[in-house]
């Protein structure tokens, strides 16, 4: 009689150390921005965190523009994406009426913005 490997634990993909450190840095960056909502990004964040925030918001804007452009049918009102994936984690997006895109935290706080006088 043939045995199956049902008792065997499935292999898990290991996340490398640099990806974990980068994910941790992003989480601390978002917490810093959530605690200090009215200060400038340059005053709160370190150089690495600021560069990561710039890359993150540029990726979110490019994703949103590509998502809207790829929708079929110009006669309908196009839907905007509600979230995007960055470094393996999903981040929520919100929009304002003035063509601004915000990356929000789990609590719904707008932390990183794209638009006039921001990143």
XYZ file of N, CA and C in Angstrom, residues 44-97:
162
model
N 10.894 64.573 10.297
C 10.547 63.381 11.084
C 11.396 62.172 10.684
N 11.549 61.957 9.390
C 12.133 60.712 8.894
C 13.635 60.833 8.686
N 14.295 59.684 8.778
C 15.713 59.631 8.418
C 15.824 59.633 6.893
N 17.028 59.677 6.387
C 17.238 59.732 4.938
C 16.722 58.458 4.269
N 17.017 57.308 4.856
C 16.560 56.034 4.278
C 15.039 55.957 4.260
N 14.411 56.364 5.364
C 12.954 56.308 5.446
C 12.312 57.275 4.459
N 12.892 58.456 4.324
C 12.348 59.439 3.378
C 12.450 58.917 1.949
N 13.594 58.336 1.589
C 13.756 57.780 0.244
C 12.771 56.647 -0.004
N 12.541 55.824 1.009
C 11.570 54.737 0.880
C 10.154 55.284 0.713
N 9.832 56.359 1.436
C 8.510 56.980 1.308
C 8.315 57.547 -0.098
N 9.355 58.161 -0.641
C 9.274 58.702 -2.003
C 9.055 57.576 -3.009
N 9.825 56.500 -2.881
C 9.652 55.362 -3.789
C 8.261 54.752 -3.661
N 7.785 54.674 -2.433
C 6.491 54.057 -2.170
C 5.352 54.869 -2.784
N 5.372 56.181 -2.621
C 4.281 56.993 -3.158
C 4.360 57.076 -4.674
N 5.566 57.073 -5.239
C 5.690 57.060 -6.696
C 5.143 55.760 -7.267
N 5.397 54.655 -6.583
C 4.859 53.370 -7.035
C 3.334 53.351 -6.921
N 2.794 53.940 -5.874
C 1.341 53.986 -5.700
C 0.686 54.825 -6.791
N 1.281 55.954 -7.131
C 0.727 56.821 -8.178
C 0.797 56.128 -9.539
N 1.921 55.495 -9.827
C 2.052 54.786 -11.101
C 1.051 53.639 -11.193
N 0.848 52.932 -10.086
C -0.117 51.832 -10.076
C -1.534 52.357 -10.302
N -1.890 53.451 -9.618
C -3.240 53.998 -9.761
C -3.485 54.513 -11.174
N -2.512 55.197 -11.753
C -2.674 55.699 -13.119
C -2.784 54.559 -14.121
N -1.963 53.529 -13.955
C -2.044 52.373 -14.843
C -3.343 51.615 -14.698
N -3.844 51.527 -13.478
C -5.103 50.833 -13.208
C -6.264 51.555 -13.882
N -6.272 52.874 -13.775
C -7.356 53.655 -14.373
C -7.259 53.624 -15.894
N -6.045 53.698 -16.435
C -5.869 53.687 -17.886
C -6.234 52.348 -18.494
N -6.081 51.274 -17.746
C -6.350 49.943 -18.277
C -7.828 49.578 -18.275
N -8.655 50.401 -17.639
C -10.073 50.071 -17.592
C -10.718 50.293 -18.946
N -11.610 49.407 -19.280
C -12.243 49.433 -20.591
C -13.491 50.309 -20.546
N -13.712 51.057 -21.582
C -14.938 51.848 -21.700
C -14.759 53.245 -21.160
N -14.565 54.192 -22.038
C -14.356 55.565 -21.610
C -15.644 56.267 -21.219
N -16.810 55.678 -21.507
C -18.072 56.333 -21.204
C -18.445 56.191 -19.728
N -17.891 55.214 -19.067
C -18.189 55.015 -17.648
C -17.212 55.808 -16.801
N -17.612 56.031 -15.591
C -16.706 56.657 -14.638
C -15.711 55.596 -14.174
N -14.447 55.897 -14.317
C -13.438 54.895 -13.994
C -13.309 54.728 -12.480
N -13.076 53.511 -12.049
C -12.902 53.216 -10.629
C -11.432 53.308 -10.282
N -11.166 53.850 -9.119
C -9.793 53.979 -8.658
C -9.459 52.805 -7.749
N -8.218 52.355 -7.754
C -7.862 51.220 -6.885
C -7.908 51.637 -5.419
N -8.302 50.717 -4.574
C -8.399 50.984 -3.147
C -7.145 50.608 -2.380
N -6.271 49.810 -2.995
C -5.035 49.417 -2.324
C -3.985 49.038 -3.367
N -2.746 48.961 -2.904
C -1.664 48.498 -3.761
C -0.673 47.724 -2.900
N 0.165 46.922 -3.549
C 1.110 46.070 -2.837
C 2.506 46.660 -2.968
N 3.202 46.769 -1.835
C 4.574 47.268 -1.814
C 5.371 46.377 -0.882
N 6.402 45.767 -1.393
C 7.279 44.864 -0.635
C 6.498 43.739 0.035
N 5.520 43.200 -0.644
C 4.782 42.061 -0.140
C 3.657 42.394 0.814
N 3.417 43.654 1.123
C 2.320 44.045 2.016
C 1.358 44.949 1.268
N 0.113 44.885 1.659
C -0.935 45.659 1.021
C -1.173 46.938 1.820
N -1.203 48.060 1.119
C -1.433 49.366 1.740
C -2.660 49.996 1.112
N -3.495 50.599 1.939
C -4.735 51.215 1.467
C -4.445 52.567 0.836
N -5.250 52.914 -0.175
C -5.147 54.200 -0.848
C -6.451 54.963 -0.661
N -6.355 56.274 -0.438
C -7.528 57.137 -0.435
C -7.261 58.301 -1.371
N -8.326 58.965 -1.778
C -8.227 60.030 -2.768
C -8.984 61.249 -2.271
N -8.530 62.423 -2.697
C -9.272 63.645 -2.414
C -9.773 64.201 -3.741
N -10.574 65.244 -3.661
C -11.138 65.817 -4.868
C -10.136 66.575 -5.709
